[in-house]
Coordinates of C-alpha atoms and ligand atoms in Angstrom, one line a residue:
Chain A
X1 CA 3.0 15.5 -32.1
X2 CA 5.1 13.5 -29.8
X3 CA 8.5 12.2 -31.0
X4 CA 9.2 9.0 -30.7
X5 CA 12.9 8.7 -29.8
X6 CA 15.4 6.0 -29.3
X7 CA 16.9 6.6 -25.2
X8 CA 17.6 4.8 -22.7
X9 CA 14.6 4.9 -20.0
X10 CA 16.3 6.0 -17.1
X11 CA 17.3 9.1 -19.6
X12 CA 13.8 9.2 -20.5
X13 CA 12.9 9.3 -17.0
X14 CA 14.9 12.1 -16.2
X15 CA 13.5 14.3 -19.2
X16 CA 9.9 13.6 -17.6
X17 CA 11.2 14.5 -15.2
X18 CA 12.2 18.1 -16.7
X19 CA 9.0 18.0 -18.2
X20 CA 6.9 18.9 -15.3
X21 CA 9.3 21.1 -14.2
X22 CA 9.6 19.9 -11.4
X23 CA 11.2 22.3 -8.4
X24 CA 13.4 20.4 -5.9
X25 CA 14.9 17.1 -7.2
X26 CA 16.7 15.7 -4.4
X27 CA 18.6 12.3 -4.4
X28 CA 21.8 10.3 -3.6
X29 CA 23.1 8.1 -6.7
X30 CA 22.3 4.0 -5.9
X31 CA 22.8 1.1 -8.9
X32 CA 20.6 0.9 -11.1
X33 CA 18.6 4.0 -10.3
X34 CA 22.0 6.0 -10.6
X35 CA 20.8 7.1 -14.9
X36 CA 18.2 9.3 -13.7
X37 CA 19.5 11.4 -11.0
X38 CA 22.8 11.7 -12.7
X39 CA 20.7 13.1 -16.2
X40 CA 19.2 15.4 -14.0
X41 CA 21.7 17.1 -11.9
X42 CA 23.2 17.5 -16.0
X43 CA 20.2 19.0 -16.7
X44 CA 20.3 21.3 -13.9
X45 CA 23.7 22.2 -14.2
X46 CA 23.5 22.6 -18.2
X47 CA 20.9 25.2 -17.5
X48 CA 17.8 23.2 -19.1
X49 CA 15.5 22.5 -15.8
X50 CA 15.6 25.0 -13.1
X51 CA 15.3 23.3 -10.7
X52 CA 17.3 23.0 -7.0
X53 CA 19.0 19.6 -6.9
X54 CA 20.5 18.9 -3.5
X55 CA 22.8 16.2 -3.5
X56 CA 22.7 14.5 -0.2
X57 CA 24.9 12.1 2.0
X58 CA 22.5 9.2 1.9
X59 CA 18.6 8.4 1.2
X60 CA 16.9 9.1 4.5
X61 CA 18.6 12.7 3.3
X62 CA 17.2 12.7 0.2
X63 CA 14.1 11.8 1.6
X64 CA 13.8 14.2 4.1
X65 CA 15.6 17.3 2.1
X66 CA 12.1 16.0 -0.4
X67 CA 9.5 16.4 2.7
X68 CA 11.4 20.2 3.2
X69 CA 10.6 20.7 -0.5
X70 CA 7.3 19.6 -1.0
X71 CA 6.0 20.9 2.4
X72 CA 6.4 24.7 1.2
X73 CA 4.9 23.3 -2.2
X74 CA 7.6 22.8 -5.0
X75 CA 6.9 19.9 -7.1
X76 CA 9.8 17.5 -5.7
X77 CA 11.2 14.6 -7.2
X78 CA 13.6 11.7 -6.0
X79 CA 14.1 8.5 -7.5
X80 CA 15.8 4.9 -5.9
X81 CA 16.4 1.4 -5.6
X82 CA 17.4 -1.7 -3.7
X83 CA 19.1 -0.9 -0.5
X84 CA 18.8 3.0 -0.6
X85 CA 14.9 2.7 -0.4
X86 CA 15.7 0.7 2.6
X87 CA 17.1 3.3 3.9
X88 CA 14.0 5.9 3.1
X89 CA 12.1 3.8 4.8
X90 CA 10.7 5.5 8.3
X91 CA 10.8 8.7 6.1
X92 CA 8.3 7.1 3.5
X93 CA 5.7 7.0 6.3
X94 CA 6.3 10.2 7.3
X95 CA 5.6 11.7 3.6
X96 CA 2.6 9.5 3.2
X97 CA 1.1 11.0 6.6
X98 CA 1.6 14.5 6.8
X99 CA 0.0 13.7 2.8
X100 CA 2.9 15.7 0.5
X101 CA 2.8 14.6 -3.2
X102 CA 6.6 13.7 -3.7
X103 CA 7.0 11.7 -7.1
X104 CA 9.9 8.8 -6.9
X105 CA 10.7 6.3 -9.6
X106 CA 12.3 3.2 -7.5
X107 CA 14.5 1.5 -10.3
X108 CA 13.6 -2.6 -8.6
X109 CA 16.5 -4.3 -6.9
X110 CA 17.3 -7.1 -4.8
X111 CA 18.4 -6.3 -1.4
X112 CA 21.8 -7.5 0.3
X113 CA 22.4 -10.2 1.5
X114 CA 23.9 -11.5 -0.8
X115 CA 25.2 -8.1 -2.2
X116 CA 23.1 -8.2 -5.3
X117 CA 22.4 -5.2 -7.7
X118 CA 20.2 -6.9 -9.6
X119 CA 16.5 -6.1 -10.6
X120 CA 13.3 -7.8 -8.2
X121 CA 10.9 -6.9 -5.7
X122 CA 12.0 -7.3 -1.9
X123 CA 12.7 -3.8 -2.3
X124 CA 9.3 -2.7 -3.1
X125 CA 7.5 -5.2 -0.9
X126 CA 9.1 -3.8 2.5
X127 CA 8.1 -0.6 2.1
X128 CA 4.3 -2.0 0.8
X129 CA 2.8 -0.6 4.1
X130 CA 4.1 2.8 3.8
X131 CA 0.9 4.6 2.5
X132 CA 2.1 5.6 -0.9
X133 CA 0.2 4.8 -4.3
X134 CA 2.2 2.2 -6.0
X135 CA 2.2 1.7 -9.9
X136 CA 4.3 -1.0 -11.9
X137 CA 5.3 -0.6 -15.3
X138 CA 6.3 -2.9 -17.5
X139 CA 8.5 -1.0 -20.4
X140 CA 10.4 2.2 -20.9
X141 CA 7.0 3.6 -22.6
X142 CA 4.8 2.9 -19.5
X143 CA 7.6 4.4 -17.1
X144 CA 7.3 8.0 -19.1
X145 CA 3.7 7.4 -19.0
X146 CA 2.9 6.9 -15.3
X147 CA 5.1 9.6 -14.1
X148 CA 3.4 12.2 -15.8
X149 CA 0.0 10.6 -14.3
X150 CA 2.2 10.4 -10.9
X151 CA 2.4 14.1 -10.8
X152 CA -1.0 14.8 -11.6
X153 CA -3.0 12.2 -9.7
X154 CA -0.5 12.8 -6.5
X155 CA -0.9 16.6 -6.0
X156 CA -4.2 16.3 -7.4
X157 CA -6.3 18.2 -4.5
X158 CA -8.5 15.2 -3.5
X159 CA -5.3 13.1 -3.3
X160 CA -2.2 14.8 -2.1
X161 CA 0.0 11.4 -1.7
X162 CA 2.9 10.3 -2.5
X163 CA 3.4 8.6 -5.5
X164 CA 6.3 5.7 -6.4
X165 CA 6.2 4.8 -10.0
X166 CA 8.4 1.1 -10.0
X167 CA 10.6 0.8 -12.7
X168 CA 12.6 -3.2 -13.4
X169 CA 16.2 -2.3 -12.4
X170 CA 18.4 -3.3 -15.3
X171 CA 15.7 -5.2 -17.5
X172 CA 13.8 -1.4 -17.8
X173 CA 16.5 1.2 -16.8
X174 CA 19.0 0.2 -18.6
X175 CA 17.7 -0.5 -22.2
X176 CA 17.2 1.5 -25.2
X177 CA 14.1 1.5 -26.1
X178 CA 11.8 3.7 -28.9
X179 CA 9.6 6.0 -26.7
X180 CA 7.3 8.2 -27.4
X181 CA 8.0 11.7 -25.7
X182 CA 5.2 13.6 -25.5
X183 CA 5.7 17.8 -26.3
X184 CA 6.3 20.5 -23.7
X185 CA 2.5 21.7 -24.3
X186 CA 1.0 18.5 -24.6
X187 CA 2.3 18.0 -20.6
X188 CA 1.5 21.4 -19.9
X189 CA -2.2 21.0 -20.5
X190 CA -1.9 17.2 -19.0
X191 CA -0.1 17.8 -15.4
X192 CA -2.0 20.9 -14.0
X193 CA 0.7 23.1 -11.3
X194 CA 1.1 22.1 -7.9
X195 CA -1.1 23.8 -5.2
X196 CA -0.7 22.3 -2.1
X197 CA -3.7 24.4 0.1
X198 CA -1.6 24.3 3.1
X199 CA 2.0 25.2 2.4
X200 CA 4.6 26.3 5.1
X201 CA 3.9 30.0 5.1
X202 CA 5.4 32.8 7.0
X203 CA 2.9 34.7 6.8
X204 CA 0.5 31.9 7.2
X205 CA 2.0 30.0 10.2
X206 CA 1.5 26.0 9.9
X207 CA 3.0 22.9 11.7
X208 CA 3.6 19.9 10.1
X209 CA 4.5 16.4 11.9
X210 CA 3.0 17.1 15.2
X211 CA 2.8 15.0 18.1
X212 CA -0.9 12.6 18.4
X213 CA -1.7 11.7 21.8
X214 CA -4.1 8.2 21.7
X215 CA -7.6 10.1 21.6
X216 CA -6.5 11.2 17.9
X217 CA -4.0 8.7 16.3
X218 CA -6.3 6.2 15.0
X219 CA -8.7 9.3 13.8
X220 CA -5.1 10.1 11.6
X221 CA -4.7 6.9 10.7
X222 CA -8.2 6.3 9.6
X223 CA -8.2 9.7 7.8
X224 CA -5.3 8.6 5.5
X225 CA -6.9 5.1 4.7
X226 CA -10.2 6.2 3.6
X227 CA -8.0 8.9 1.5
X228 CA -5.6 6.7 0.2
X229 CA -9.0 4.5 -1.3
X230 CA -10.5 7.3 -2.7
X231 CA -7.4 8.0 -4.7
X232 CA -8.2 5.5 -7.0
X233 CA -11.5 6.8 -8.1
X234 CA -8.6 10.3 -8.9
X235 CA -6.6 7.2 -10.8
X236 CA -8.6 5.8 -12.8
X237 CA -10.0 9.1 -13.9
X238 CA -6.4 10.3 -15.3
X239 CA -5.1 7.2 -17.0
X240 CA -9.0 7.6 -18.7
X241 CA -7.8 11.2 -19.6
X242 CA -4.4 10.2 -21.0
X243 CA -5.7 7.8 -22.7
X244 CA -8.2 10.1 -24.6
X245 CA -4.8 12.7 -24.7
X246 CA -2.0 10.3 -25.6
X247 CA -3.7 6.7 -26.7
X248 CA -2.8 5.0 -24.3
X249 CA -4.4 2.4 -21.7
X250 CA -3.6 2.0 -18.9
X251 CA -6.0 0.1 -16.5
X252 CA -5.3 -1.3 -12.5
X253 CA -4.9 -5.0 -13.9
X254 CA -4.4 -4.8 -17.3
X255 CA -5.6 -8.7 -19.3
X256 CA -4.3 -10.5 -22.0
X257 CA -6.0 -13.1 -23.6
X258 CA -8.0 -13.6 -20.1
X259 CA -11.5 -13.7 -20.7
X260 CA -12.0 -16.8 -22.1
X261 CA -9.5 -18.4 -20.3
X262 CA -9.3 -21.6 -17.9
X263 CA -5.6 -20.9 -16.3
X264 CA -4.7 -17.3 -15.6
X265 CA -0.9 -16.3 -14.9
X266 CA -0.6 -13.0 -13.0
X267 CA 2.4 -10.8 -13.4
X268 CA 4.2 -7.7 -12.3
X269 CA 6.4 -5.1 -14.0
X270 CA 8.8 -5.8 -17.3
X271 CA 7.8 -10.0 -17.3
X272 CA 4.7 -9.0 -18.2
X273 CA 5.7 -8.6 -21.6
X274 CA 7.7 -11.8 -21.5
X275 CA 5.3 -13.2 -20.0
X276 CA 2.7 -12.1 -23.0
X277 CA 5.1 -14.0 -25.4
X278 CA 4.4 -17.1 -23.9
X279 CA 1.0 -17.0 -23.6
X280 CA 1.0 -16.5 -27.8
X281 CA 2.7 -19.8 -28.1
X282 CA 0.4 -21.7 -25.7
X283 CA -2.3 -20.2 -27.1
X284 CA -1.3 -21.4 -30.6
X285 CA -1.2 -24.3 -29.3
X286 CA -4.8 -24.8 -28.5
X287 CA -4.0 -23.8 -24.5
X288 CA -6.8 -21.5 -23.0
X289 CA -4.0 -19.3 -21.1
X290 CA -4.3 -15.5 -20.3
X291 CA -2.0 -13.0 -18.5
X292 CA -3.2 -10.6 -15.8
X293 CA -0.1 -8.0 -15.0
X294 CA -1.5 -5.8 -11.7
X295 CA -0.1 -2.0 -12.8
X296 CA -1.7 -0.8 -9.1
X297 CA -0.8 -2.0 -6.4
X298 CA -1.5 0.6 -4.1
X299 CA -4.7 1.1 -3.6
X300 CA -4.6 -2.2 -4.0
X301 CA -7.0 -3.0 -6.6
X302 CA -9.6 -5.8 -4.4
X303 CA -12.7 -5.2 -7.4
X304 CA -10.8 -5.4 -10.6
X305 CA -9.0 -8.8 -9.2
X306 CA -12.2 -10.0 -8.2
X307 CA -13.7 -9.7 -12.1
X308 CA -10.2 -10.7 -13.8
X309 CA -10.2 -14.1 -12.1
X310 CA -13.8 -14.7 -11.2
X311 CA -14.2 -17.1 -14.7
X312 CA -10.9 -19.0 -14.3
X313 CA -10.2 -22.5 -13.0
X314 CA -6.4 -21.6 -11.9
X315 CA -4.9 -18.7 -10.9
X316 CA -0.8 -18.4 -10.9
X317 CA 0.8 -15.9 -9.1
X318 CA 4.4 -15.1 -9.6
X319 CA 5.6 -12.7 -7.5
X320 CA 9.7 -11.5 -7.7
X321 CA 10.1 -11.4 -3.8
X322 CA 9.6 -13.8 -1.1
X323 CA 7.9 -13.3 2.5
X324 CA 10.4 -15.8 4.6
X325 CA 8.7 -18.3 7.4
X326 CA 5.7 -16.4 5.4
X327 CA 3.1 -17.8 3.4
X328 CA 4.3 -17.3 -0.2
X329 CA 4.8 -14.1 -2.7
X330 CA 3.4 -11.6 -1.0
X331 CA 1.4 -10.6 -3.7
X332 CA 0.3 -14.0 -4.4
X333 CA -0.7 -13.5 0.0
X334 CA -2.8 -10.6 -1.0
X335 CA -5.2 -12.2 -4.5
X336 CA -5.8 -15.6 -1.7
X337 CA -7.6 -12.7 0.4
X338 CA -9.0 -10.8 -2.2
X339 CA -10.6 -14.0 -4.0
X340 CA -11.3 -15.9 -0.1
X341 CA -14.8 -14.7 0.6
X342 CA -15.9 -15.1 -3.2
X343 CA -18.3 -17.9 -4.1
X344 CA -17.1 -18.8 -7.3
X345 CA -13.5 -18.7 -7.2
X346 CA -10.1 -20.6 -9.3
X347 CA -7.6 -22.2 -7.4
X348 CA -4.7 -19.6 -6.6
X349 CA -0.9 -21.1 -7.4
X350 CA 2.1 -19.3 -6.1
X351 CA 4.9 -19.1 -7.8
X352 CA 8.7 -17.1 -6.7
X353 CA 11.1 -16.2 -9.2
X354 CA 13.3 -13.9 -11.1
X355 CA 15.3 -13.2 -8.0
X356 CA 17.7 -11.4 -7.5
X357 CA 17.8 -10.4 -11.6
X358 CA 17.4 -14.2 -12.5
X359 CA 15.9 -14.0 -15.8
X360 CA 12.7 -16.3 -17.0
X361 CA 12.7 -17.3 -20.5
X362 CA 9.6 -17.6 -22.7
X363 CA 9.7 -21.3 -22.2
X364 CA 10.3 -21.0 -18.8
X365 CA 7.1 -19.2 -18.7
X366 CA 5.4 -21.9 -20.1
X367 CA 6.8 -24.4 -17.4
X368 CA 5.7 -22.1 -14.7
X369 CA 2.3 -22.4 -16.2
X370 CA 2.2 -26.1 -16.5
X371 CA 3.3 -27.0 -13.4
X372 CA 0.9 -24.4 -11.8
X373 CA -1.7 -26.5 -14.0
X374 CA -0.7 -29.6 -12.4
X375 CA -0.4 -28.7 -8.7
X376 CA -3.8 -27.0 -8.9
X377 CA -5.3 -30.4 -10.1
X378 CA -2.7 -32.7 -7.8
X379 CA -2.2 -30.5 -5.0
X380 CA 1.4 -29.6 -3.4
X381 CA 2.9 -30.3 -0.1
X382 CA 4.6 -26.7 0.0
X383 CA 2.9 -23.3 -0.2
X384 CA 4.9 -22.0 -2.5
X385 CA 7.8 -23.1 -5.0
X386 CA 10.5 -20.7 -6.3
X387 CA 10.7 -21.3 -9.8
X388 CA 13.9 -22.4 -11.4
X389 CA 15.7 -23.0 -8.1
X390 CA 18.8 -25.8 -8.2
X391 CA 17.8 -28.5 -5.4
Chain B
X1 CA -9.8 23.5 18.0
X2 CA -13.1 24.2 18.0
X3 CA -14.0 20.7 19.5
X4 CA -11.8 19.6 21.9
X5 CA -9.7 16.3 21.1
X6 CA -11.5 13.6 22.1
X7 CA -14.9 14.4 20.0
X8 CA -12.7 14.7 16.7
X9 CA -13.7 12.8 14.2
X10 CA -11.3 11.8 11.1
X11 CA -13.6 14.3 9.0
X12 CA -12.8 16.5 11.4
X13 CA -9.1 16.7 10.9
X14 CA -6.4 18.6 8.4
X15 CA -5.2 17.2 5.7
X16 CA -1.7 15.1 7.3
X17 CA -3.2 16.4 10.6
X18 CA -1.7 20.1 10.4
X19 CA -2.3 22.5 12.8
X20 CA -3.1 25.3 11.3
X21 CA -3.9 27.8 15.0
X22 CA -0.1 28.9 15.7
X23 CA 0.8 28.3 19.7
X24 CA -1.7 26.5 20.5
X25 CA 0.8 23.9 22.0
X26 CA 0.1 26.0 25.1
X27 CA -3.2 24.3 25.8
X28 CA -1.7 21.6 26.4
X29 CA -1.1 20.9 29.8
X30 CA 1.6 19.2 31.0
X31 CA 1.1 19.7 34.6
X32 CA -0.2 16.8 35.4
X33 CA 2.4 14.9 34.8
X34 CA 3.6 15.8 37.5
X35 CA 4.1 13.4 41.0
X36 CA 6.2 16.4 43.1
X37 CA 6.0 19.7 43.4
X38 CA 8.2 22.9 43.5
X39 CA 7.5 24.7 46.7
X40 CA 9.4 28.0 47.2
X41 CA 10.4 29.8 50.0
X42 CA 11.2 33.3 48.6
X43 CA 12.8 34.9 52.0
X44 CA 16.1 33.0 50.7
X45 CA 15.5 34.1 46.8
X46 CA 18.3 36.4 45.2
X47 CA 16.3 36.9 42.2
X48 CA 19.5 35.5 40.0
X49 CA 17.3 33.6 37.4
X50 CA 19.2 30.2 37.5
X51 CA 16.3 28.0 37.8
X52 CA 14.2 30.0 35.1
X53 CA 17.6 29.1 32.8
X54 CA 17.7 25.6 33.7
X55 CA 14.1 24.5 33.3
X56 CA 13.6 22.2 30.8
X57 CA 10.5 23.2 30.0
X58 CA 10.7 26.1 30.1
X59 CA 7.8 27.2 33.2
X60 CA 9.8 29.3 35.1
X61 CA 8.0 33.0 34.9
X62 CA 9.0 36.6 37.0
X63 CA 6.4 37.1 39.4
X64 CA 5.6 41.3 39.6
X65 CA 7.5 40.9 42.5
X66 CA 10.4 39.6 40.8
X67 CA 10.6 36.3 42.1
X68 CA 11.2 33.1 39.7
X69 CA 7.9 31.2 40.1
X70 CA 6.8 27.6 38.5
X71 CA 4.1 27.7 36.3
X72 CA 2.4 24.8 37.8
X73 CA 0.1 24.2 34.2
X74 CA 3.3 22.8 33.0
X75 CA 5.7 21.7 35.4
X76 CA 6.4 18.5 35.1
X77 CA 8.2 18.0 38.8
X78 CA 11.6 16.9 37.7
X79 CA 13.7 18.7 40.3
X80 CA 15.5 20.0 38.4
X81 CA 15.3 23.9 39.7
X82 CA 15.3 22.4 43.5
X83 CA 18.7 21.2 42.5
X84 CA 20.3 23.9 40.9
X85 CA 19.2 26.9 43.1
X86 CA 22.2 28.0 45.3
X87 CA 20.3 29.5 48.3
X88 CA 17.7 26.4 48.3
X89 CA 14.4 28.6 47.8
X90 CA 12.9 25.4 46.3
X91 CA 11.6 22.2 48.1
X92 CA 10.4 19.5 46.3
X93 CA 7.0 17.8 47.7
X94 CA 4.7 15.2 47.0
X95 CA 1.2 15.9 45.1
X96 CA -1.2 14.9 47.0
X97 CA -3.7 11.9 45.2
Ligands
SF4_401 S1 17.8 29.7 42.0 FE1 17.4 30.1 43.5 S2 17.8 32.1 44.3 FE2 18.0 32.1 41.8 S3 16.3 32.9 41.6 FE3 15.7 30.8 40.8 S4 14.5 30.6 43.2 FE4 16.0 32.2 43.1
SF4_402 S1 10.5 20.9 38.6 FE1 11.4 21.0 36.8 S2 9.7 21.8 35.1 FE2 8.9 22.5 37.4 S3 9.1 24.4 37.3 FE3 11.5 22.7 38.5 S4 12.7 22.5 36.8 FE4 11.1 23.2 36.1

C-alpha cells in the first residue's frame, strides 16, 4: 500500500522520477523549479537513482541533451519554468517533431519584464503550439500521479510524444502537502519499460531530424497532428487504468457541481481548488453555479468541452495569461472557437487574473462569477477584463 | 525509399520522419541548382588535388587517369575550384537554358 507522506511537492516530483527509474536527467536550475532538479541531482549523487545527471549551461542545452538521450531510447526527464521554458523554445518543436518521449515538469512562472518569479501561465501559452502533450495539475498529488501517467503516455508505442506536466510555480512547487507516494512495485507495474522503436544504434544506423523539402514537409506535419490527436485515446486509457490501480480518477475536463449549473466557471491549475470553495459558498447561498477544470490542454478536448458547457447559460473563463492585442485569454479564445459552431451554447465571458502570482481569494472567485453573470446580461465594451487591476 | 518523394503520403513516413536507409542522401541531386559548370583543360593539370580539398560539395573525384574531375550530379557550380586551381585548368561555363 502506498504511504501518505508530508512532503514538499517539488521533492515529491523528483521522487517520482526516481520511482520510474529515469535514465537521464538534463536540466538547468531556475526558480521556482529548482528544488525538483536539485533533489534529483542529490538522488543521483547519493547513488539512490542510477541515472546520468547532465548539468548544462542553459535550458536550450538541457532540452538538446534530452533530445540525444531520448533518441537512444533512454528514459529522459527535465524540468524548467518561465524564461527557461522560453529559452528551450525552438528545441521543444524538435522533440515533438522527432517524436521523442521526453517528460518535463514545468513550474509555471510569469515572463519578464518586469522580472517576476511568481506563477502564472504566460510561459505555458507561449509553448502552446510546440506539439507536446500538455496536462495541468491542481495539487501535489495530481503532480505526482500525472507525472507517472506522463511517462506511460509519452513512451507508449502508439504515442511517442513528449509530455509537459504544468504545475503552478510556488503555489504548488513550494508547498508541503500530504501525498500518497506509490510503491516501487506499483510503479513498475503501471509504467512499462521505455522501448523506443527506432533508436540511434550503431548496428542499425538511422538518421533523425533530417531536412524535408517542400514536397514532403506538409505530410510530416500532418502525420504529427494525426498522432497527437490520436494520443487522446491513450491518455484516457491511461487515466482509466490509473484509476483502477490507484483509485484516483482523472479526465480531460473535470467538473464540480456543473451538471445542473446555469453558470459555469472554468479554471486550470491550482486556482481550481480555491474556486471550488467559492462554488460551495455560492451553492449554499442557493446560486446555481458550477466549476469546470481544464486538465488536458493538448490535445485540446473539444468534445468534452462541448459536452460540459452545453447546458449552461453562461461560461466564465479565467485565464492566467494575456494575448496582447488579441481577443482575451488564450484558453478562452479556444473555448469560444470550440463552441462557436454549436447550436446550443452558453455566452462566454473572458477574465484574466492571477498574473505574476497575484492571489485570487475565495471571495475573489465569487466576485468574478457575479461580474461574469452581470457582463453576460448587460454586455461589455471590452473583449475581456483583468480581474482586480487597479485603475 | 520505395516511392518517389512526391508520391509519399503521411502514412508512408516513419515515426518522426526518421530515415532508416543509410546514405540515401547520395540519391539527392544537387547538380540542378547550378547555373555554371566547371570545364577542365587537363593539359595543364598537375594532379595536385587542391581543387578536391576546396570543393565545398566534396564532389571532385580522381578519374582512372588520375585527373581531378567534378561529378556533375552533385556539383553546385560555385566556381571555387576554378578560382583556387593555380594552373588555371578549370573555366566556369554558363549552363544552357
Ligand atoms: S587544382 Fe588544378 S592542377 Fe590541381 S588537381 Fe585540381 S585541376 Fe589539377
Ligand atoms: S564548381 Fe564548386 S561544387 Fe562544382 S566542383 Fe567546383 S568547387 Fe565543387
